Structure formats: structure tokens, C-alpha cells
Tab-separated table of C-alpha atoms in Angstrom:
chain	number	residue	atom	x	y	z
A	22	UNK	CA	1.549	23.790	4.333
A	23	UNK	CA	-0.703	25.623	1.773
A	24	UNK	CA	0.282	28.985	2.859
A	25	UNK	CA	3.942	27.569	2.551
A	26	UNK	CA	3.174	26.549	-0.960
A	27	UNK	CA	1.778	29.722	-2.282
A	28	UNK	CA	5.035	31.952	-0.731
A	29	UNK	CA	7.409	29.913	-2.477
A	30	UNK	CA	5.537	30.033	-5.536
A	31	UNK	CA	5.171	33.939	-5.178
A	32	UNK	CA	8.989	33.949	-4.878
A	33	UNK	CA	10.032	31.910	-7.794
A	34	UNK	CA	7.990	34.459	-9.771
A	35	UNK	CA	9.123	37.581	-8.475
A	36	UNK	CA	12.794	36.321	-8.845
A	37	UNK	CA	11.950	35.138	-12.660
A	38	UNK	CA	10.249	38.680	-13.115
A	39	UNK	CA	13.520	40.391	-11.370
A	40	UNK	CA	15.708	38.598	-13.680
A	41	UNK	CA	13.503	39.169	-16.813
A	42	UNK	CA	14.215	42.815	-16.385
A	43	UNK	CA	18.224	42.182	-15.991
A	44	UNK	CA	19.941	44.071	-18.818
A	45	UNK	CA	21.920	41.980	-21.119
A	46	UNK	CA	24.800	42.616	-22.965
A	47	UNK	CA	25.471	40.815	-26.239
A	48	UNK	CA	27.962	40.580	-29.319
A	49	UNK	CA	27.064	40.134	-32.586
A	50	UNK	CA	26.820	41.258	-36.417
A	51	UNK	CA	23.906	43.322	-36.336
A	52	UNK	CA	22.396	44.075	-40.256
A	53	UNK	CA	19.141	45.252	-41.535
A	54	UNK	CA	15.906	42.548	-40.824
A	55	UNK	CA	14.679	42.912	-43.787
A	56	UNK	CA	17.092	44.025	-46.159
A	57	UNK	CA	19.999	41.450	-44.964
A	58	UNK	CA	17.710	39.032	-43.820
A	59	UNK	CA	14.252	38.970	-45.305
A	60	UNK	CA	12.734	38.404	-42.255
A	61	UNK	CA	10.439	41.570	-41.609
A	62	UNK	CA	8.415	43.519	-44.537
A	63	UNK	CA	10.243	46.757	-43.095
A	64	UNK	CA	12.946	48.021	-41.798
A	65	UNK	CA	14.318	46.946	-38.383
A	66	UNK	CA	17.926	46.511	-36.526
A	67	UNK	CA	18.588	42.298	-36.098
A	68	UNK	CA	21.695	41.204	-34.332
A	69	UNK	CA	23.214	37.864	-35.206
A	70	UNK	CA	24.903	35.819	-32.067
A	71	UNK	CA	26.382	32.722	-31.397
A	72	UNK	CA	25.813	31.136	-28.389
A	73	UNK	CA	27.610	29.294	-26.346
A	74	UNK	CA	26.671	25.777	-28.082
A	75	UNK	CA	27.661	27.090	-31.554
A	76	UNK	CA	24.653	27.888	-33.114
A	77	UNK	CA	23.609	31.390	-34.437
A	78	UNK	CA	20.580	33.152	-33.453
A	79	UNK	CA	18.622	36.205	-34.656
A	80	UNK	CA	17.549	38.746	-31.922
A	81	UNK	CA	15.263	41.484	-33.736
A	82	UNK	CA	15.409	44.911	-32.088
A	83	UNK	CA	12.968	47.148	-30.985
A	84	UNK	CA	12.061	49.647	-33.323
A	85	UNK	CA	13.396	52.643	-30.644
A	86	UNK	CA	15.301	55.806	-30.529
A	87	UNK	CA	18.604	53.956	-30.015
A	88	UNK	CA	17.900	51.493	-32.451
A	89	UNK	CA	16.630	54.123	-35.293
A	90	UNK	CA	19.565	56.236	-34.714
A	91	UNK	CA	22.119	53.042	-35.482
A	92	UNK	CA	20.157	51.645	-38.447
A	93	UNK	CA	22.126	54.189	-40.892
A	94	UNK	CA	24.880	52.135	-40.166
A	95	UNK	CA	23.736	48.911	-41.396
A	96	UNK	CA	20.790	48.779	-43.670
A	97	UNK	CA	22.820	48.042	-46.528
A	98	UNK	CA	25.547	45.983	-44.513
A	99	UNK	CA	26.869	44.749	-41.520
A	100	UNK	CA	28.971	45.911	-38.511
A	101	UNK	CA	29.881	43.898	-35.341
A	102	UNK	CA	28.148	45.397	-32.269
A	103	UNK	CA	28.093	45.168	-28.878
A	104	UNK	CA	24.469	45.866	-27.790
A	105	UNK	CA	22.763	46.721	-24.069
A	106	UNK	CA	19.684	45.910	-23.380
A	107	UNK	CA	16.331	43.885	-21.997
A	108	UNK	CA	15.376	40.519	-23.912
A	109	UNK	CA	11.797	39.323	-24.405
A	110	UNK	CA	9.980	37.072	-26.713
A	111	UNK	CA	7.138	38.619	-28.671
A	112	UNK	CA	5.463	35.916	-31.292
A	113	UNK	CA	7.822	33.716	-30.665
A	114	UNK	CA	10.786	35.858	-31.550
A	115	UNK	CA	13.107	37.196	-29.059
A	116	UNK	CA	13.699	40.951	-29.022
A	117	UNK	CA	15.863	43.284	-27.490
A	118	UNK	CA	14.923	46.442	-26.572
A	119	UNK	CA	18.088	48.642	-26.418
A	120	UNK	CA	19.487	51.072	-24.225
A	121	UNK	CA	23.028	51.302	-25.901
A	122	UNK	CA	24.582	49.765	-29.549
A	123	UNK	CA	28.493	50.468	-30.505
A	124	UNK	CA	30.582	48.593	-33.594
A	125	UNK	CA	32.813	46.709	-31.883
A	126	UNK	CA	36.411	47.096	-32.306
């Protein structure tokens, strides 16, 4: 029964962990963290969504490559993006570290 226990507890985590790692894809208006928002003392990618229950949320991006090269385009504005990625929460913040940003069309 123990042993029973323990592999079905090993499996929820390794399917939480799989999933975890699932890209996401999200839409959004994406602007500058801290000069849109005032919510970082420099300068980072944020990407407003709305989820499915109406309310907006702010998912920072990691300071990357992909996110660097995108930042041009809305430091002093905003576009609406679609955005690729993984999602964690670091500090209680959730973050997206992405593989791929466009302006949606």
C-alpha cells in the first residue's frame, strides 16, 4: 500500500513538472514594465491579458534575447502581441520566458 502511495505521488509530480514546461501561447498588450507601468525600476517587456473570467493580469517577461530585441517596439507605447513561451512564478509574479513575440494583426 505504501509503495502504491509513493508511485502515485511520483506521478502527479512528474505530470505537474511535464506540464510546467508546456509552452504557452498568449494575447495581450504588451508595454514597457516600468515605463507604462511603474512596476520595475528598469526596463523590462510586461504583457497585459485578460483571462477568461474578465480580469486583467500582468505577466513580466524575461529579460532575454527575444524579449530585448522587441522592447524597441514598446518602451514608449503599446502594441498587441501574441507571445510563445514557458510561464513561472518568481516572487510571486508570474513570468514568461519567451521563445517568440509578434504585434498582432
Amino acid at each position: 500500500m505504501k509503495k502504491l502511495a509513493l508511485l502515485s505521488t511520483v506521478l502527479a509530480l512528474l505530470s505537474i513538472s511535464l506540464y510546467a514546461d508546456d509552452p504557452a501561447k498568449i494575447k495581450g498588450e504588451a508595454t514597457c514594465a516600468k515605463c507604462g507601468l511603474h512596476l520595475t525600476d528598469s526596463c523590462q517587456d510586461a504583457i497585459t491579458v485578460t483571462g477568461a473570467d474578465g480580469k486583467k493580469e500582468v505577466i513580466l517577461c524575461d529579460k532575454n534575447a527575444v524579449a530585448k530585441d522587441f522592447h524597441g517596439t514598446i518602451c514608449k507605447g503599446t502594441a498587441n502581441v501574441t507571445a510563445e513561451g514557458t510561464i513561472t512564478e518568481k516572487d510571486g509574479k508570474k513570468v514568461i520566458t519567451l521563445t517568440k513575440i509578434d504585434e498582432a494583426k
